[in-house]
GROMACS .gro file of C-alpha atoms in nm:
model
  311
    1LEU     CA    1  10.062  -8.653 -13.706
    2SER     CA    2  10.363  -8.723 -13.490
    3GLY     CA    3  10.161  -8.628 -13.179
    4ALA     CA    4   9.879  -8.862 -13.281
    5MET     CA    5  10.127  -9.142 -13.346
    6LEU     CA    6  10.280  -9.090 -13.002
    7LEU     CA    7   9.939  -9.104 -12.836
    8MET     CA    8   9.854  -9.425 -13.024
    9MET     CA    9  10.184  -9.579 -12.920
   10LEU     CA   10  10.125  -9.483 -12.556
   11ALA     CA   11   9.771  -9.621 -12.573
   12ALA     CA   12   9.900  -9.947 -12.725
   13ILE     CA   13  10.166  -9.977 -12.453
   14PHE     CA   14   9.906  -9.910 -12.184
   15ILE     CA   15   9.660 -10.167 -12.319
   16THR     CA   16   9.935 -10.426 -12.371
   17ASN     CA   17  10.061 -10.365 -12.017
   18ARG     CA   18   9.709 -10.413 -11.876
   19ILE     CA   19   9.663 -10.737 -12.072
   20LEU     CA   20  10.003 -10.874 -11.966
   21THR     CA   21   9.945 -10.772 -11.604
   22ARG     CA   22   9.606 -10.944 -11.601
   23ARG     CA   23   9.752 -11.261 -11.753
   24VAL     CA   24  10.037 -11.266 -11.501
   25LEU     CA   25   9.794 -11.210 -11.215
   26ASN     CA   26   9.565 -11.485 -11.346
   27SER     CA   27   9.859 -11.725 -11.378
   28VAL     CA   28   9.934 -11.661 -11.009
   29THR     CA   29   9.589 -11.623 -10.855
   30THR     CA   30   9.429 -11.925 -11.027
   31PRO     CA   31   9.680 -12.177 -10.884
   32LEU     CA   32   9.669 -11.999 -10.547
   33ASP     CA   33   9.290 -12.026 -10.544
   34THR     CA   34   9.317 -12.393 -10.638
   35LEU     CA   35   9.570 -12.452 -10.360
   36SER     CA   36   9.359 -12.259 -10.111
   37TYR     CA   37   9.054 -12.467 -10.205
   38GLY     CA   38   9.256 -12.785 -10.153
   39VAL     CA   39   9.369 -12.670  -9.808
   40GLU     CA   40   9.007 -12.605  -9.711
   41GLN     CA   41   8.908 -12.954  -9.827
   42ILE     CA   42   9.181 -13.118  -9.618
   43LYS     CA   43   9.094 -12.894  -9.324
   44SER     CA   44   8.730 -13.007  -9.343
   45GLY     CA   45   8.839 -13.372  -9.324
   46ARG     CA   46   8.828 -13.472  -9.691
   47LEU     CA   47   9.170 -13.640  -9.683
   48SER     CA   48   9.102 -13.818 -10.013
   49PHE     CA   49   9.093 -13.485 -10.200
   50ARG     CA   50   9.372 -13.432 -10.457
   51LEU     CA   51   9.461 -13.129 -10.668
   52ASP     CA   52   9.412 -13.183 -11.040
   53TYR     CA   53   9.655 -12.919 -11.167
   54LEU     CA   54   9.761 -12.965 -11.530
   55GLY     CA   55   9.984 -12.661 -11.564
   56GLN     CA   56  10.354 -12.703 -11.628
   57ASP     CA   57  10.492 -12.407 -11.435
   58GLU     CA   58  10.632 -12.307 -11.093
   59PHE     CA   59  10.313 -12.425 -10.919
   60SER     CA   60  10.332 -12.778 -11.059
   61PRO     CA   61  10.581 -12.906 -10.793
   62VAL     CA   62  10.385 -12.719 -10.522
   63CYS     CA   63  10.064 -12.902 -10.617
   64ALA     CA   64  10.252 -13.232 -10.639
   65ALA     CA   65  10.388 -13.173 -10.287
   66PHE     CA   66  10.035 -13.093 -10.167
   67ASN     CA   67   9.902 -13.420 -10.308
   68GLU     CA   68  10.187 -13.614 -10.148
   69MET     CA   69  10.113 -13.449  -9.814
   70ALA     CA   70   9.743 -13.536  -9.847
   71GLU     CA   71   9.834 -13.896  -9.932
   72ARG     CA   72  10.047 -13.925  -9.620
   73LEU     CA   73   9.780 -13.768  -9.403
   74GLN     CA   74   9.519 -14.008  -9.538
   75SER     CA   75   9.749 -14.307  -9.486
   76SER     CA   76   9.831 -14.193  -9.133
   77GLU     CA   77   9.465 -14.148  -9.046
   78GLU     CA   78   9.374 -14.490  -9.189
   79SER     CA   79   9.654 -14.649  -8.985
   80ARG     CA   80   9.534 -14.471  -8.673
   81LEU     CA   81   9.178 -14.594  -8.725
   82LEU     CA   82   9.304 -14.946  -8.794
   83ASP     CA   83   9.514 -14.943  -8.476
   84GLU     CA   84   9.218 -14.810  -8.280
   85ASN     CA   85   8.991 -15.085  -8.414
   86SER     CA   86   9.259 -15.345  -8.343
   87ARG     CA   87   9.291 -15.224  -7.984
   88ARG     CA   88   8.914 -15.243  -7.938
   89GLU     CA   89   8.906 -15.596  -8.083
   90LEU     CA   90   9.203 -15.696  -7.866
   91ILE     CA   91   9.033 -15.570  -7.549
   92ALA     CA   92   8.706 -15.739  -7.649
   93GLY     CA   93   8.888 -16.063  -7.724
   94ILE     CA   94   9.079 -16.058  -7.396
   95SER     CA   95   8.761 -15.982  -7.204
   96HIS     CA   96   8.574 -16.267  -7.373
   97ASP     CA   97   8.847 -16.526  -7.328
   98LEU     CA   98   8.907 -16.434  -6.965
   99ARG     CA   99   8.537 -16.420  -6.881
  100THR     CA  100   8.460 -16.771  -7.013
  101PRO     CA  101   8.680 -16.973  -6.771
  102LEU     CA  102   8.610 -16.727  -6.488
  103THR     CA  103   8.236 -16.784  -6.530
  104SER     CA  104   8.290 -17.161  -6.512
  105VAL     CA  105   8.511 -17.131  -6.203
  106LYS     CA  106   8.250 -16.912  -6.032
  107ALA     CA  107   7.968 -17.154  -6.118
  108TYR     CA  108   8.150 -17.458  -5.979
  109ILE     CA  109   8.255 -17.272  -5.663
  110GLU     CA  110   7.892 -17.172  -5.606
  111GLY     CA  111   7.796 -17.536  -5.662
  112LEU     CA  112   8.035 -17.639  -5.386
  113GLU     CA  113   7.908 -17.364  -5.154
  114LYS     CA  114   7.541 -17.455  -5.206
  115GLY     CA  115   7.599 -17.827  -5.166
  116VAL     CA  116   7.515 -17.918  -5.526
  117ALA     CA  117   7.815 -18.149  -5.519
  118ALA     CA  118   7.691 -18.355  -5.226
  119THR     CA  119   7.926 -18.655  -5.238
  120PRO     CA  120   8.305 -18.656  -5.200
  121GLY     CA  121   8.333 -18.789  -5.556
  122GLN     CA  122   8.132 -18.499  -5.697
  123GLN     CA  123   8.332 -18.251  -5.492
  124ILE     CA  124   8.659 -18.390  -5.624
  125LYS     CA  125   8.517 -18.369  -5.980
  126TYR     CA  126   8.421 -18.003  -5.925
  127LEU     CA  127   8.764 -17.921  -5.782
  128LYS     CA  128   8.936 -18.083  -6.081
  129ILE     CA  129   8.727 -17.874  -6.320
  130ILE     CA  130   8.809 -17.558  -6.121
  131LYS     CA  131   9.180 -17.648  -6.137
  132SER     CA  132   9.157 -17.712  -6.513
  133LYS     CA  133   8.984 -17.378  -6.579
  134THR     CA  134   9.239 -17.199  -6.359
  135GLU     CA  135   9.519 -17.355  -6.563
  136ASP     CA  136   9.345 -17.234  -6.880
  137LEU     CA  137   9.341 -16.883  -6.734
  138GLU     CA  138   9.708 -16.906  -6.642
  139GLY     CA  139   9.795 -17.025  -6.992
  140LEU     CA  140   9.601 -16.741  -7.154
  141ILE     CA  141   9.765 -16.480  -6.930
  142ASN     CA  142  10.110 -16.623  -7.006
  143ARG     CA  143  10.039 -16.609  -7.381
  144LEU     CA  144   9.916 -16.252  -7.353
  145PHE     CA  145  10.232 -16.161  -7.163
  146LEU     CA  146  10.450 -16.323  -7.429
  147PHE     CA  147  10.251 -16.152  -7.708
  148ALA     CA  148  10.308 -15.811  -7.544
  149LYS     CA  149  10.675 -15.873  -7.461
  150LEU     CA  150  10.764 -15.978  -7.816
  151ASP     CA  151  10.711 -15.616  -7.927
  152THR     CA  152  10.970 -15.482  -7.682
  153SER     CA  153  11.340 -15.450  -7.758
  154ASP     CA  154  11.442 -15.602  -7.425
  155PHE     CA  155  11.280 -15.939  -7.502
  156PRO     CA  156  11.572 -16.179  -7.559
  157VAL     CA  157  11.592 -16.366  -7.889
  158ARG     CA  158  11.900 -16.589  -7.872
  159LEU     CA  159  11.985 -16.702  -8.223
  160GLU     CA  160  12.198 -17.008  -8.278
  161ARG     CA  161  12.290 -17.194  -8.596
  162VAL     CA  162  12.114 -17.529  -8.626
  163SER     CA  163  12.036 -17.789  -8.889
  164ILE     CA  164  11.666 -17.735  -8.949
  165GLY     CA  165  11.627 -18.092  -9.072
  166ALA     CA  166  11.764 -18.230  -8.745
  167GLU     CA  167  11.549 -17.983  -8.547
  168LEU     CA  168  11.229 -18.091  -8.722
  169ALA     CA  169  11.321 -18.459  -8.695
  170GLY     CA  170  11.371 -18.412  -8.321
  171THR     CA  171  11.029 -18.246  -8.295
  172LEU     CA  172  10.863 -18.536  -8.478
  173SER     CA  173  11.036 -18.786  -8.254
  174SER     CA  174  10.951 -18.613  -7.927
  175LEU     CA  175  10.591 -18.509  -8.003
  176SER     CA  176  10.452 -18.791  -8.219
  177GLU     CA  177  10.327 -19.001  -7.929
  178GLU     CA  178  10.180 -18.702  -7.742
  179TYR     CA  179   9.981 -18.583  -8.045
  180ALA     CA  180   9.877 -18.936  -8.140
  181GLN     CA  181   9.688 -18.941  -7.809
  182LYS     CA  182   9.516 -18.617  -7.922
  183GLY     CA  183   9.413 -18.780  -8.250
  184LEU     CA  184   9.680 -18.614  -8.465
  185ARG     CA  185   9.943 -18.808  -8.657
  186LEU     CA  186  10.271 -18.634  -8.743
  187ARG     CA  187  10.486 -18.738  -9.036
  188ALA     CA  188  10.766 -18.610  -9.255
  189ALA     CA  189  10.630 -18.559  -9.606
  190SER     CA  190  10.979 -18.594  -9.757
  191PRO     CA  191  11.338 -18.642  -9.638
  192LEU     CA  192  11.432 -18.344  -9.420
  193PRO     CA  193  11.739 -18.166  -9.564
  194ASP     CA  194  12.055 -18.081  -9.374
  195ALA     CA  195  12.003 -17.706  -9.424
  196PHE     CA  196  12.117 -17.451  -9.166
  197VAL     CA  197  11.929 -17.156  -9.020
  198ASP     CA  198  11.976 -16.915  -8.728
  199ILE     CA  199  11.691 -16.955  -8.479
  200ASP     CA  200  11.606 -16.928  -8.112
  201ARG     CA  201  11.536 -17.297  -8.052
  202ALA     CA  202  11.300 -17.247  -7.757
  203LEU     CA  203  11.092 -16.987  -7.942
  204PHE     CA  204  11.093 -17.196  -8.261
  205GLN     CA  205  10.956 -17.492  -8.065
  206ASN     CA  206  10.686 -17.256  -7.934
  207VAL     CA  207  10.590 -17.179  -8.294
  208LEU     CA  208  10.572 -17.547  -8.390
  209LEU     CA  209  10.359 -17.628  -8.085
  210ASN     CA  210  10.118 -17.343  -8.164
  211ILE     CA  211  10.073 -17.469  -8.519
  212LEU     CA  212  10.025 -17.831  -8.410
  213GLU     CA  213   9.776 -17.730  -8.140
  214ASN     CA  214   9.579 -17.540  -8.403
  215SER     CA  215   9.570 -17.850  -8.626
  216ALA     CA  216   9.466 -18.070  -8.333
  217LYS     CA  217   9.174 -17.837  -8.248
  218TYR     CA  218   9.036 -17.818  -8.599
  219LYS     CA  219   9.050 -18.181  -8.713
  220SER     CA  220   8.778 -18.276  -8.962
  221ALA     CA  221   8.781 -18.639  -8.848
  222GLU     CA  222   8.854 -18.832  -8.531
  223THR     CA  223   9.215 -18.874  -8.645
  224GLY     CA  224   9.390 -18.596  -8.832
  225MET     CA  225   9.734 -18.569  -8.985
  226VAL     CA  226  10.006 -18.307  -9.020
  227SER     CA  227  10.272 -18.344  -9.288
  228ILE     CA  228  10.598 -18.159  -9.228
  229SER     CA  229  10.829 -18.081  -9.516
  230CYS     CA  230  11.133 -17.858  -9.558
  231ALA     CA  231  11.335 -17.747  -9.860
  232PRO     CA  232  11.604 -17.488  -9.942
  233GLU     CA  233  11.484 -17.225 -10.190
  234ASN     CA  234  11.740 -16.976 -10.321
  235ASP     CA  235  11.880 -16.802 -10.013
  236ARG     CA  236  11.600 -16.918  -9.781
  237VAL     CA  237  11.472 -17.234  -9.621
  238LYS     CA  238  11.097 -17.303  -9.638
  239ILE     CA  239  10.920 -17.519  -9.380
  240ARG     CA  240  10.565 -17.634  -9.450
  241LEU     CA  241  10.324 -17.785  -9.197
  242ALA     CA  242  10.008 -17.901  -9.377
  243ASP     CA  243   9.708 -18.063  -9.210
  244ASN     CA  244   9.395 -18.228  -9.348
  245GLY     CA  245   9.157 -18.050  -9.113
  246LEU     CA  246   8.869 -17.810  -9.158
  247GLY     CA  247   9.077 -17.540  -9.329
  248VAL     CA  248   8.970 -17.176  -9.357
  249PRO     CA  249   8.815 -16.966  -9.636
  250ASP     CA  250   9.069 -16.819  -9.879
  251ASP     CA  251   8.971 -16.463  -9.788
  252ALA     CA  252   9.064 -16.534  -9.423
  253LEU     CA  253   9.416 -16.665  -9.487
  254ASP     CA  254   9.584 -16.324  -9.453
  255LYS     CA  255   9.403 -16.258  -9.124
  256LEU     CA  256   9.495 -16.585  -8.952
  257PHE     CA  257   9.790 -16.425  -8.776
  258ASP     CA  258   9.589 -16.134  -8.635
  259VAL     CA  259   9.541 -16.156  -8.261
  260PHE     CA  260   9.199 -16.295  -8.156
  261PHE     CA  261   9.097 -16.356  -8.517
  262ARG     CA  262   8.860 -16.651  -8.563
  263ALA     CA  263   8.801 -16.768  -8.919
  264ASP     CA  264   8.474 -16.934  -8.822
  265LYS     CA  265   8.262 -16.769  -8.554
  266SER     CA  266   8.092 -17.103  -8.488
  267ARG     CA  267   8.424 -17.225  -8.351
  268GLY     CA  268   8.428 -16.940  -8.097
  269GLU     CA  269   8.517 -17.147  -7.792
  270ALA     CA  270   8.785 -17.355  -7.964
  271GLY     CA  271   9.063 -17.099  -7.956
  272ASN     CA  272   9.154 -16.735  -7.916
  273GLY     CA  273   9.388 -16.678  -8.210
  274LEU     CA  274   9.681 -16.592  -7.984
  275GLY     CA  275   9.890 -16.892  -8.086
  276LEU     CA  276   9.932 -16.801  -8.452
  277ALA     CA  277   9.966 -16.429  -8.369
  278ILE     CA  278  10.252 -16.512  -8.129
  279SER     CA  279  10.406 -16.743  -8.390
  280ALA     CA  280  10.406 -16.464  -8.649
  281LYS     CA  281  10.582 -16.226  -8.410
  282ILE     CA  282  10.843 -16.488  -8.317
  283ILE     CA  283  10.924 -16.572  -8.679
  284ARG     CA  284  10.958 -16.202  -8.766
  285ARG     CA  285  11.194 -16.155  -8.470
  286MET     CA  286  11.408 -16.430  -8.626
  287ASN     CA  287  11.414 -16.240  -8.960
  288GLY     CA  288  11.169 -16.482  -9.117
  289GLU     CA  289  10.825 -16.476  -9.274
  290ILE     CA  290  10.512 -16.680  -9.208
  291SER     CA  291  10.204 -16.730  -9.423
  292ALA     CA  292   9.910 -16.964  -9.473
  293GLU     CA  293   9.755 -17.135  -9.773
  294SER     CA  294   9.472 -17.376  -9.837
  295VAL     CA  295   9.550 -17.743  -9.902
  296ASN     CA  296   9.396 -17.920 -10.200
  297GLY     CA  297   9.121 -18.148 -10.077
  298GLY     CA  298   9.077 -17.955  -9.753
  299GLY     CA  299   9.310 -17.846  -9.478
  300LEU     CA  300   9.548 -17.567  -9.394
  301ALA     CA  301   9.920 -17.525  -9.451
  302ILE     CA  302  10.144 -17.289  -9.254
  303ILE     CA  303  10.461 -17.190  -9.438
  304ILE     CA  304  10.764 -17.057  -9.251
  305SER     CA  305  11.046 -16.898  -9.451
  306LEU     CA  306  11.382 -16.840  -9.279
  307PRO     CA  307  11.709 -16.698  -9.415
  308ALA     CA  308  11.950 -16.979  -9.500
  309ALA     CA  309  12.279 -16.975  -9.309
  310PRO     CA  310  12.610 -17.120  -9.429
  311ASP     CA  311  12.706 -17.461  -9.294
   0.00000   0.00000   0.00000
């Protein structure tokens, strides 16, 4: 009896050991197989794949780390594709906007060569058009240069403390007559406050000019209007330039500051989108933010937010 009992005990130990060993192996091999499958999915390009591991054991943080890695890889790849598409659009936009005036210049030069402009008056007219198109080319190249330089650390941004109310009032005073001739009236929507900000005055004027030029191009009537307002808000100062022009669709507001973006393809020749893209870079270099919103009744408002500085 004692021998039989011993054999039964040994058999029970053996069976229990086999069961425990199998369970331990399963608890290790199953997560490893899951992890291996996930690696194969990522390797094959399925960066959206995530491990759905519900166990609460030593493999739980490993699977969480795998999912975090996959998330970063997917984000990195999406950013790369976005940058690649942006570069293609940038090159296409540059090519288009350089080709247009160049084609005109070539056509008028050929007209002069072939004697199409037969009289001195016609020749002078052709030469003036060639000069105007050449100036357009020069302006575009200068804007492209500024757009590229703003991304480099060696581009100087010289901040100085100014009263933004006085700065905007000076802009209204100096530019009102010039833009009235372009069919755009400028006015202060409310008293401009004596709030202080740190800006590069030359670059800030560049921003204002870009916004005003955009409003002048897209007037909805023969005479348009831009209302300029400014108000302190917590620790920032918000400047708002609102026009009563054509406006843009709401789903295009976030893209207005992308280089070469055109909200309406039918306006293709009116502008190249560089002005607002440059403005966005300048404002960010001055630690500010820029955004756009639709105006009730039609029109577009550009909002600039700058950190308030002590008096």
